[in-house]
PDB file of C-alpha atoms and ligand atoms in Angstrom:
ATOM      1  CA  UNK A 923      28.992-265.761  65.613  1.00  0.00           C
ATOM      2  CA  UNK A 924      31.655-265.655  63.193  1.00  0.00           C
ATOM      3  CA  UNK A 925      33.441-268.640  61.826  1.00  0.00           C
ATOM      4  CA  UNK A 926      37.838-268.138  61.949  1.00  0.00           C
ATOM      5  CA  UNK A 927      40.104-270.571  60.419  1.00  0.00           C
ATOM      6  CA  UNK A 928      43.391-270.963  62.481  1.00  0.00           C
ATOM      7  CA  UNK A 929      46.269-270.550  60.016  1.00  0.00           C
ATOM      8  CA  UNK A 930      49.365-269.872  62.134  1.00  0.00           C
ATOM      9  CA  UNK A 931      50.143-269.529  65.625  1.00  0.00           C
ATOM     10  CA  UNK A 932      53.824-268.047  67.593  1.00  0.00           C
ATOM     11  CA  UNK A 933      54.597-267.391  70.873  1.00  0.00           C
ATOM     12  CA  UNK A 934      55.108-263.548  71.916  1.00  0.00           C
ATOM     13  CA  UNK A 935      59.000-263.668  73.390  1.00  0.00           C
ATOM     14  CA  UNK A 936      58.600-262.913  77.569  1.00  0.00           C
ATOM     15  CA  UNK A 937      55.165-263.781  77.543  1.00  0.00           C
ATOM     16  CA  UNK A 938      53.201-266.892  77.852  1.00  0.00           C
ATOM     17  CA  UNK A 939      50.988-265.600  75.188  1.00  0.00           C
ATOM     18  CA  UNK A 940      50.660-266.577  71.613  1.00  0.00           C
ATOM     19  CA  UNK A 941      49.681-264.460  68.544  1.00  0.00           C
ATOM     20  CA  UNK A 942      47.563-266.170  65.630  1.00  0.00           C
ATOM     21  CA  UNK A 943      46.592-265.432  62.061  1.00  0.00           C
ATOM     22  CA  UNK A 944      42.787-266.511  61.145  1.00  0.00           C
ATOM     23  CA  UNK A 945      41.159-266.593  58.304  1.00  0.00           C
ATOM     24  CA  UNK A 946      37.588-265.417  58.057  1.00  0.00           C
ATOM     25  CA  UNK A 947      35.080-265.166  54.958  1.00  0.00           C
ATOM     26  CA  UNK A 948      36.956-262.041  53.332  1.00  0.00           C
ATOM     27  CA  UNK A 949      39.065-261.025  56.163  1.00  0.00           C
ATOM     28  CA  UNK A 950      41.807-261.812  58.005  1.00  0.00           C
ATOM     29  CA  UNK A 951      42.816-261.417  61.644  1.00  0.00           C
ATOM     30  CA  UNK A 952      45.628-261.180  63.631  1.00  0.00           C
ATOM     31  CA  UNK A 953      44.504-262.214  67.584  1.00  0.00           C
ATOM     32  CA  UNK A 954      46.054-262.549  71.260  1.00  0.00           C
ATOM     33  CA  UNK A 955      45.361-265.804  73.039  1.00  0.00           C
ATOM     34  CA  UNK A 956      43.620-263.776  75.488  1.00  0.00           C
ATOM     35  CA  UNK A 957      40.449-263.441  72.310  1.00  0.00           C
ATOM     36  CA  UNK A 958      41.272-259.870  71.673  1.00  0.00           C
ATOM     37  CA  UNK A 959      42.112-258.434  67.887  1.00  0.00           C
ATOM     38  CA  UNK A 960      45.009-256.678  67.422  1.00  0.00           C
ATOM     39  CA  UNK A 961      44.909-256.312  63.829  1.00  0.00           C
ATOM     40  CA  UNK A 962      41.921-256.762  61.213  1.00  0.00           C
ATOM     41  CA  UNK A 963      42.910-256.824  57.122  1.00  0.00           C
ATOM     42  CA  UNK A 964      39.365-254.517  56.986  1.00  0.00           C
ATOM     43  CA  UNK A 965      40.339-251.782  59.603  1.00  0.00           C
ATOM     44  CA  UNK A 966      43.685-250.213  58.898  1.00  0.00           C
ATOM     45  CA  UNK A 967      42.952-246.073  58.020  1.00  0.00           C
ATOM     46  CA  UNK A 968      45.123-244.947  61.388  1.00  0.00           C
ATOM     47  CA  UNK A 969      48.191-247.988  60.949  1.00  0.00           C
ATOM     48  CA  UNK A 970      48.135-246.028  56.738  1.00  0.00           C
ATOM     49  CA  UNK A 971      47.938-242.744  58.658  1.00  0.00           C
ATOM     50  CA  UNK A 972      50.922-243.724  60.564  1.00  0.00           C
ATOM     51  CA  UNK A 973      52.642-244.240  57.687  1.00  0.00           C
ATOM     52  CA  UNK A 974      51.735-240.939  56.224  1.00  0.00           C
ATOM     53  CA  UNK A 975      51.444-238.512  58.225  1.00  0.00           C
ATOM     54  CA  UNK A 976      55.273-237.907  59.249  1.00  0.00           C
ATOM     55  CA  UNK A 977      56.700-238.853  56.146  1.00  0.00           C
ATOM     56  CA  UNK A 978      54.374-235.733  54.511  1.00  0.00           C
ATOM     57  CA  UNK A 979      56.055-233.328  56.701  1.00  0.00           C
ATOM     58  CA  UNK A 980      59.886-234.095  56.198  1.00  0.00           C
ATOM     59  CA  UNK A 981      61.563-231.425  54.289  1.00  0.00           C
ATOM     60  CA  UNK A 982      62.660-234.176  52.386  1.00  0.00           C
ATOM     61  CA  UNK A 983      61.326-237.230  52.227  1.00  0.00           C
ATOM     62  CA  UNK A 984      62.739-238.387  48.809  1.00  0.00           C
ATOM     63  CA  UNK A 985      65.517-239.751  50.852  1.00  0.00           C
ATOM     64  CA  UNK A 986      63.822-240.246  54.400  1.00  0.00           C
ATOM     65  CA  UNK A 987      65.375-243.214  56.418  1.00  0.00           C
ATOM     66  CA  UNK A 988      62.082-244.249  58.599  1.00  0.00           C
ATOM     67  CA  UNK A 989      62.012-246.911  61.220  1.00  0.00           C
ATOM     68  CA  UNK A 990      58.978-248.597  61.658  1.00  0.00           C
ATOM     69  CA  UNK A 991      58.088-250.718  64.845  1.00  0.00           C
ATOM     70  CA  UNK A 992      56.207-253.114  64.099  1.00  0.00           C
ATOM     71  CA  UNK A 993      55.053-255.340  60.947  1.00  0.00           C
ATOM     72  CA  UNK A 994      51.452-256.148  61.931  1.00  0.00           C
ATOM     73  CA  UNK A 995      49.854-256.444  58.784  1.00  0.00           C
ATOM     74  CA  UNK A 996      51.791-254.563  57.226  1.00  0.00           C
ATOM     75  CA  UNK A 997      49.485-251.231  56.132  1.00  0.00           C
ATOM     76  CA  UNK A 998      51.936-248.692  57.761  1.00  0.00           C
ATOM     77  CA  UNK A 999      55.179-249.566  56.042  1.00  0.00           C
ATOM     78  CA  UNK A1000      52.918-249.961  52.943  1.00  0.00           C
ATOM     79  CA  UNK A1001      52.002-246.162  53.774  1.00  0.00           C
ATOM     80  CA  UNK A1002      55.514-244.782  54.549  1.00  0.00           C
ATOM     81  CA  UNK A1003      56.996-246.420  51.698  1.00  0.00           C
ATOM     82  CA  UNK A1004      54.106-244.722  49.259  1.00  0.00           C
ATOM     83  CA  UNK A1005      55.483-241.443  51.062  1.00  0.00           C
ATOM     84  CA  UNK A1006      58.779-241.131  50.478  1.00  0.00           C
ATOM     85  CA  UNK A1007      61.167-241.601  47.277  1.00  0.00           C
ATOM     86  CA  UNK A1008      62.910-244.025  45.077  1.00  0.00           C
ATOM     87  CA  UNK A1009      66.110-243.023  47.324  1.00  0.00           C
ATOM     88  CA  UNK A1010      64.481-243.469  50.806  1.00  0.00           C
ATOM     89  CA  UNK A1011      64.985-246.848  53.494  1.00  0.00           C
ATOM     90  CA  UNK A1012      62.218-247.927  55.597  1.00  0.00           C
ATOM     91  CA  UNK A1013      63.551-250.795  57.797  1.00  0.00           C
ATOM     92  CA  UNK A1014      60.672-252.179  59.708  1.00  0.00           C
ATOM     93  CA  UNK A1015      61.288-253.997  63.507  1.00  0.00           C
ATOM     94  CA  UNK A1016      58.774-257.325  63.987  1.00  0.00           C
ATOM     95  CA  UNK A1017      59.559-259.160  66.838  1.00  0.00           C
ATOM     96  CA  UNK A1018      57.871-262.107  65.812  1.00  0.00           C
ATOM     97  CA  UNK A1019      59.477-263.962  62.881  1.00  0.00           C
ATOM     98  CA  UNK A1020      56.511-265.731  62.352  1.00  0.00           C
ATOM     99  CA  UNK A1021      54.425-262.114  61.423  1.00  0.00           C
ATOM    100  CA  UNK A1022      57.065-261.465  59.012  1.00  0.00           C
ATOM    101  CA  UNK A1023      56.246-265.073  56.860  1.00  0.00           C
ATOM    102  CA  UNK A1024      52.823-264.326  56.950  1.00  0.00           C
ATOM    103  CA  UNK A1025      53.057-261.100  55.482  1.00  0.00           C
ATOM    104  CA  UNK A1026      55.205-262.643  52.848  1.00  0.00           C
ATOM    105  CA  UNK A1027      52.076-265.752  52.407  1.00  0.00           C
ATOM    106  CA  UNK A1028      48.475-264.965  52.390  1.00  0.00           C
ATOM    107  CA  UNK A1029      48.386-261.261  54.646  1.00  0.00           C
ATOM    108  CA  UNK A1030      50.848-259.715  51.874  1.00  0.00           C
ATOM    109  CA  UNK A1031      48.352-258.905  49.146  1.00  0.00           C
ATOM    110  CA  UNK A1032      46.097-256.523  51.504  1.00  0.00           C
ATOM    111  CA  UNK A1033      48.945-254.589  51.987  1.00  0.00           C
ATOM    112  CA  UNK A1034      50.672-254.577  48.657  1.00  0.00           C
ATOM    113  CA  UNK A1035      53.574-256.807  49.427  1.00  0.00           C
ATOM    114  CA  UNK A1036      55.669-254.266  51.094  1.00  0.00           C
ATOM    115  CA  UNK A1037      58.226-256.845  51.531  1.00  0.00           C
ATOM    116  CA  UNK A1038      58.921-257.286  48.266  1.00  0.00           C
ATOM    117  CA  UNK A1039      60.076-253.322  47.772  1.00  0.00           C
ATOM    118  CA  UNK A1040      63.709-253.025  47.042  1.00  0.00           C
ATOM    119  CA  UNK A1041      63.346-250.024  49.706  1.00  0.00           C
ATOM    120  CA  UNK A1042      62.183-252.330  52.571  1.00  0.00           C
ATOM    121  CA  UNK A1043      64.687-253.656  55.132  1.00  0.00           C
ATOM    122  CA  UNK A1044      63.104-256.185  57.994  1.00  0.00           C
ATOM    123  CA  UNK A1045      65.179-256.367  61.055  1.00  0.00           C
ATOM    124  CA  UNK A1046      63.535-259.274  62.915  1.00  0.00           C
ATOM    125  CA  UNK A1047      64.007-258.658  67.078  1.00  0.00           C
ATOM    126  CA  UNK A1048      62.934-255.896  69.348  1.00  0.00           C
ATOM    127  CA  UNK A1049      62.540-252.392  68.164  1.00  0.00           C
ATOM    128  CA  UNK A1050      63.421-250.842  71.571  1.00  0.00           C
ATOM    129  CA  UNK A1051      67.001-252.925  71.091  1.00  0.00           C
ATOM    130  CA  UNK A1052      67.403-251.217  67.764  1.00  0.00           C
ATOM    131  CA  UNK A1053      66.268-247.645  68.904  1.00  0.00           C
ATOM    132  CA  UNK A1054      68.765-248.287  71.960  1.00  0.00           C
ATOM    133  CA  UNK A1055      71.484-249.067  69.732  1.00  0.00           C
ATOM    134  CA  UNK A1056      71.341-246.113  66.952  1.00  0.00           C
ATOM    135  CA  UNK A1057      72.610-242.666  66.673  1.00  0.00           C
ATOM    136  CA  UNK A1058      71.045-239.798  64.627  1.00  0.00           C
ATOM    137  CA  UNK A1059      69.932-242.318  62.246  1.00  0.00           C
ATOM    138  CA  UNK A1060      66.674-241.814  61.263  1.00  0.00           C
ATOM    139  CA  UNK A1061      64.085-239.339  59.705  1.00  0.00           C
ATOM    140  CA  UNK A1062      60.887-240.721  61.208  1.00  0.00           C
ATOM    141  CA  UNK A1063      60.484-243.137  64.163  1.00  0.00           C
ATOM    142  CA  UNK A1064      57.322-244.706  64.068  1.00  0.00           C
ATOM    143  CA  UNK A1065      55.873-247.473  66.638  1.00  0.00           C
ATOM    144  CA  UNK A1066      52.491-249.392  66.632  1.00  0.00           C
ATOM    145  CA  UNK A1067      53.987-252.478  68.491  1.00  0.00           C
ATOM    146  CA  UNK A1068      51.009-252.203  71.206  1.00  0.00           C
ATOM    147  CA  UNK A1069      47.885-250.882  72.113  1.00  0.00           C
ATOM    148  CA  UNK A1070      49.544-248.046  72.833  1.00  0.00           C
ATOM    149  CA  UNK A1071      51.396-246.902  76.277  1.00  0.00           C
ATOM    150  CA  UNK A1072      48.619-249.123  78.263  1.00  0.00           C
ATOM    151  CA  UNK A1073      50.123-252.479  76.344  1.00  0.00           C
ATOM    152  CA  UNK A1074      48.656-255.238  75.618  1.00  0.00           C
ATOM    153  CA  UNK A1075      51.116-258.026  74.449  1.00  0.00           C
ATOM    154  CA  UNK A1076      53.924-257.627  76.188  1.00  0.00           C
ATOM    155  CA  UNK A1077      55.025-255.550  79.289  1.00  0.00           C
ATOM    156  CA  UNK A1078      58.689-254.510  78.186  1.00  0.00           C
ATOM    157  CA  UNK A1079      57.290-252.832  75.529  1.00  0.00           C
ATOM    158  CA  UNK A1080      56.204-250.355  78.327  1.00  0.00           C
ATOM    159  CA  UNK A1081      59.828-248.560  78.164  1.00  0.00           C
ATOM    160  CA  UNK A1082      59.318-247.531  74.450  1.00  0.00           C
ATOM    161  CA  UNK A1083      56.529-244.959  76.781  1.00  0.00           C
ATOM    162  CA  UNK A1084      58.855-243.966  79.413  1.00  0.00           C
ATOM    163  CA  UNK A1085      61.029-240.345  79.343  1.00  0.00           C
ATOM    164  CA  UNK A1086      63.716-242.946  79.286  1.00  0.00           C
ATOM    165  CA  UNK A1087      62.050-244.582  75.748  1.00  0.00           C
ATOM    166  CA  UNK A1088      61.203-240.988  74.594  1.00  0.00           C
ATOM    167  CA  UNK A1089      64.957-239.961  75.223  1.00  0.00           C
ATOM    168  CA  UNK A1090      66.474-243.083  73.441  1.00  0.00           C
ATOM    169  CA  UNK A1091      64.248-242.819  70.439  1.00  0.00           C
ATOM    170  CA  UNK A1092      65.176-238.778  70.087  1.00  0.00           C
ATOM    171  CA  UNK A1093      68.851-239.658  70.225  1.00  0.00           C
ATOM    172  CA  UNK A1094      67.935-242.020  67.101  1.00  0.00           C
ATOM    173  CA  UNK A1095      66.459-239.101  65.193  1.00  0.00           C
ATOM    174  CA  UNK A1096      68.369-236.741  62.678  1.00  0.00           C
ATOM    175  CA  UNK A1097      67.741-233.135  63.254  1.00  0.00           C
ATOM    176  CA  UNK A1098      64.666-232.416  62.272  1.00  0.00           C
ATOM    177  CA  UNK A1099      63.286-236.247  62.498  1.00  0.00           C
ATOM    178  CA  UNK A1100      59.456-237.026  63.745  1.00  0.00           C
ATOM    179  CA  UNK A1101      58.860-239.440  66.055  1.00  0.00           C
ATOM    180  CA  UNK A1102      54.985-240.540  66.197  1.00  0.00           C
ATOM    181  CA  UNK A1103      53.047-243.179  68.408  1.00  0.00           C
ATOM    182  CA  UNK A1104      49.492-244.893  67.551  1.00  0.00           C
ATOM    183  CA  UNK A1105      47.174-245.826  70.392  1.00  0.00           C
ATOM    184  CA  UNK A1106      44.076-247.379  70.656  1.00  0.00           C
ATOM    185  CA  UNK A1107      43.229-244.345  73.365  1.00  0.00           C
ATOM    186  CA  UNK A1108      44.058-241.133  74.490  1.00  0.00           C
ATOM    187  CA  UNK A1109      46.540-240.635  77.355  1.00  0.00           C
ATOM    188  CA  UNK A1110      47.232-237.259  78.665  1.00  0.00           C
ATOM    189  CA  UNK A1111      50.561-238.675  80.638  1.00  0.00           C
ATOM    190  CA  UNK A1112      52.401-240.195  77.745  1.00  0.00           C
ATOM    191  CA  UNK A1113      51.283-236.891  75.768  1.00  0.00           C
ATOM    192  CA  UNK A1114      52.814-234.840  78.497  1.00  0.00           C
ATOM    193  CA  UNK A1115      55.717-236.921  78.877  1.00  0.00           C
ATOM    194  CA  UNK A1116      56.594-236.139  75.026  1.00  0.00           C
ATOM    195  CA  UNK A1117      55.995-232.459  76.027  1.00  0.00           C
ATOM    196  CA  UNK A1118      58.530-232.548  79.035  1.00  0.00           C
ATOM    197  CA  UNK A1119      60.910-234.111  76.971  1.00  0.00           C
ATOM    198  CA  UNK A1120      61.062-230.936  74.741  1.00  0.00           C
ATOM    199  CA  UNK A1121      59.440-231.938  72.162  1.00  0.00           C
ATOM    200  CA  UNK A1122      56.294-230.283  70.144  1.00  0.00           C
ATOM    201  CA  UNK A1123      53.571-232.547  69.749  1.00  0.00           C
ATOM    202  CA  UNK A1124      50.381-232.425  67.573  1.00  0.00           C
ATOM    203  CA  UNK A1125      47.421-235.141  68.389  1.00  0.00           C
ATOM    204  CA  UNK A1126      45.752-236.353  65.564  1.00  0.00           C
ATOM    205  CA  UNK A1127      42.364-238.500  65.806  1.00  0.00           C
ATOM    206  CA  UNK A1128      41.551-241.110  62.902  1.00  0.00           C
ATOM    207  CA  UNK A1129      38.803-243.488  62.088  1.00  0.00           C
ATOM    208  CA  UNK A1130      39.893-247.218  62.146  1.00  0.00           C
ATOM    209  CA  UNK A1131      37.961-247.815  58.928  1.00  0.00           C
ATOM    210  CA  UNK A1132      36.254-245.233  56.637  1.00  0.00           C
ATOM    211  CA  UNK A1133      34.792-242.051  58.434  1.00  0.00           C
ATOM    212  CA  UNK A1134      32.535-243.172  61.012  1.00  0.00           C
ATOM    213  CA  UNK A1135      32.987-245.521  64.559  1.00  0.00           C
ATOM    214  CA  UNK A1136      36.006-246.085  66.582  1.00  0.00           C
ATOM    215  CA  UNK A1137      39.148-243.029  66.512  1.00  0.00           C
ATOM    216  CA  UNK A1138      42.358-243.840  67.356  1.00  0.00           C
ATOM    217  CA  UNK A1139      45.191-241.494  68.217  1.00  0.00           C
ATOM    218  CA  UNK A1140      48.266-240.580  66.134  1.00  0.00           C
ATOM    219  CA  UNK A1141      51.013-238.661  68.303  1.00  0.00           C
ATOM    220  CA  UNK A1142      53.174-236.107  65.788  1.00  0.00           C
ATOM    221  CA  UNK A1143      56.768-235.131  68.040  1.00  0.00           C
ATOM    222  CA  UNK A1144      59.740-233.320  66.647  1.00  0.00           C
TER     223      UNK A1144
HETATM  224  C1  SAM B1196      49.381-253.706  66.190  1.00  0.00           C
HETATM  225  S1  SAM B1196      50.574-254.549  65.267  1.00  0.00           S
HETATM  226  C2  SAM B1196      51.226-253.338  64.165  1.00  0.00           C
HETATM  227  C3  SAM B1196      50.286-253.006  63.061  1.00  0.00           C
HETATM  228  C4  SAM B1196      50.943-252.259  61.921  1.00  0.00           C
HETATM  229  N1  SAM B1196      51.031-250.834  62.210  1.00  0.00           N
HETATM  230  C5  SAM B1196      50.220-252.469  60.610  1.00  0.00           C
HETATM  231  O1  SAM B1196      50.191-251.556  59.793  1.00  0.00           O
HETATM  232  O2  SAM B1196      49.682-253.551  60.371  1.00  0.00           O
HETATM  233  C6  SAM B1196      51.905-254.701  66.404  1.00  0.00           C
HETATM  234  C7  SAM B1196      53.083-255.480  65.841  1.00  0.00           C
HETATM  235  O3  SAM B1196      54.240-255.175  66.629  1.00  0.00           O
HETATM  236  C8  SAM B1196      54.958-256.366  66.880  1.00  0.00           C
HETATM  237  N2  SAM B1196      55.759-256.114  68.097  1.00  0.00           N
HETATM  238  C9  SAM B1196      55.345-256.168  69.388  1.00  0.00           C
HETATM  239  N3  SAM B1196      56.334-255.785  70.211  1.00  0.00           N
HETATM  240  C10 SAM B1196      57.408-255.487  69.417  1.00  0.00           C
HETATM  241  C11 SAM B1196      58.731-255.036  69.666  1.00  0.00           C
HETATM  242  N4  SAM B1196      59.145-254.783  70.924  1.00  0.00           N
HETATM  243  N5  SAM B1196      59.575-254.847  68.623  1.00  0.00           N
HETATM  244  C12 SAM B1196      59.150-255.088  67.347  1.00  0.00           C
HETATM  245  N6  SAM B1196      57.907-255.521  67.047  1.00  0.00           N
HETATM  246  C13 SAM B1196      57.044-255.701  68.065  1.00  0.00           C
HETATM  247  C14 SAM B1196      53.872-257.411  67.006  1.00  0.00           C
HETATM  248  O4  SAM B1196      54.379-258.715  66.818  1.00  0.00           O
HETATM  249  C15 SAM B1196      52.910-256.987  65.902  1.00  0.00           C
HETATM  250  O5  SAM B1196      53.277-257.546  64.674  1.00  0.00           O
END
């Protein structure tokens, strides 16, 4: 059985959960006060592919304005930002203020300190407020604030899956922008709801860590 340190705990707002950071021998973990993971420092090849993948197919992503949602650990604003150019923004949407000071303490150097580039903006409060809110603002739209459409922190996030959510988040695109969802699983209903929505969408699998065990699943819309 492993052994975790408890370094941090918050409270997920509209829950009665909690989210904590542990530390174990060379790894750290963000968990649920249910037991479950929801992010591992060792396992983060789809949260960088999340990062990548869109910004690779802008036109131009020199200048890209991306919105992430949300920090985690980090690893996909890390990837977007290693994407795009000297002229681009990347704001990223954490809910929890808490995940953003860890990121800044101990979880920041298995990412790279994203925080710390002059490119980063951190708008601390709900994503789905922000994507509600904006206008043909950005180039990419990218979420991870779940499991994926079957959530597992927090039930609001559910609308970010809805053809409502969908709609919202295409009005916040420029022409041309991407929109892309990670999940833990497939799930043929969100995929079609992208598709009835008008939008062209490309499924991509990746391995959480290396190129063997668990896939998860990268949603490409524009
Ligand atoms: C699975 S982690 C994201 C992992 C991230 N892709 C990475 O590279 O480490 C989910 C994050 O989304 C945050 N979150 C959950 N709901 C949110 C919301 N509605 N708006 C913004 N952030 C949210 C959580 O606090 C958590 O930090």
């Amino acid at each position: 059985m492993r052994h975790w340190t408890m370094l941090g705990e918050a409270p997920i707002p509209g829950t009665d959960q909690f989210l904590s950071l542990c530390r174990g021998k060379d790894d750290f973990s963000i968990k649920l006060s249910r037991g479950q993971e929801l992010m591992n420092t060792r396992k983060h090849g789809s949260e960088d592919a999340l990062g990548t993948l869109p910004c690779q197919r802008l036109k131009d992503p020199s200048s890209a304005k991306v919105l992430i949602g949300g920090l985690g650990m980090g690893f996909t604003l890390a990837a977007a930002l290693r994407s795009v150019g000297p002229g681009a923004e990347v704001t990223v949407a954490e809910l929890i203020p808490e995940v953003v000071e860890w990121n800044r303490g101990p979880l920041g150097e298995f990412s790279g300190r994203p925080l710390d580039d002059p490119r980063t903006r951190v708008h601390i409060g709900d994503v789905a407020q922000l994507i509600r809110k904006s206008r043909a603002c950005f180039d990419v739209i990218a979420l991870d604030v779940d499991n994926g459409p079957e959530g597992l922190t927090r039930d609001s996030n559910n609308w970010l899956y809805t053809l409502t959510g969908i709609v919202a988040a295409q009005a916040a695109l420029r022409p041309g922008g991407i929109l892309v969802y990670w999940s833990a699983c497939p799930d043929q209903d969100f995929f079609d709801g992208l598709r009835r929505c008008g939008l062209m969408v490309e499924e991509v699998r990746v391995y959480a860590h290396g190129n063997k065990g668990a896939r998860h699943f990268i949603w490409l819309a524009s």
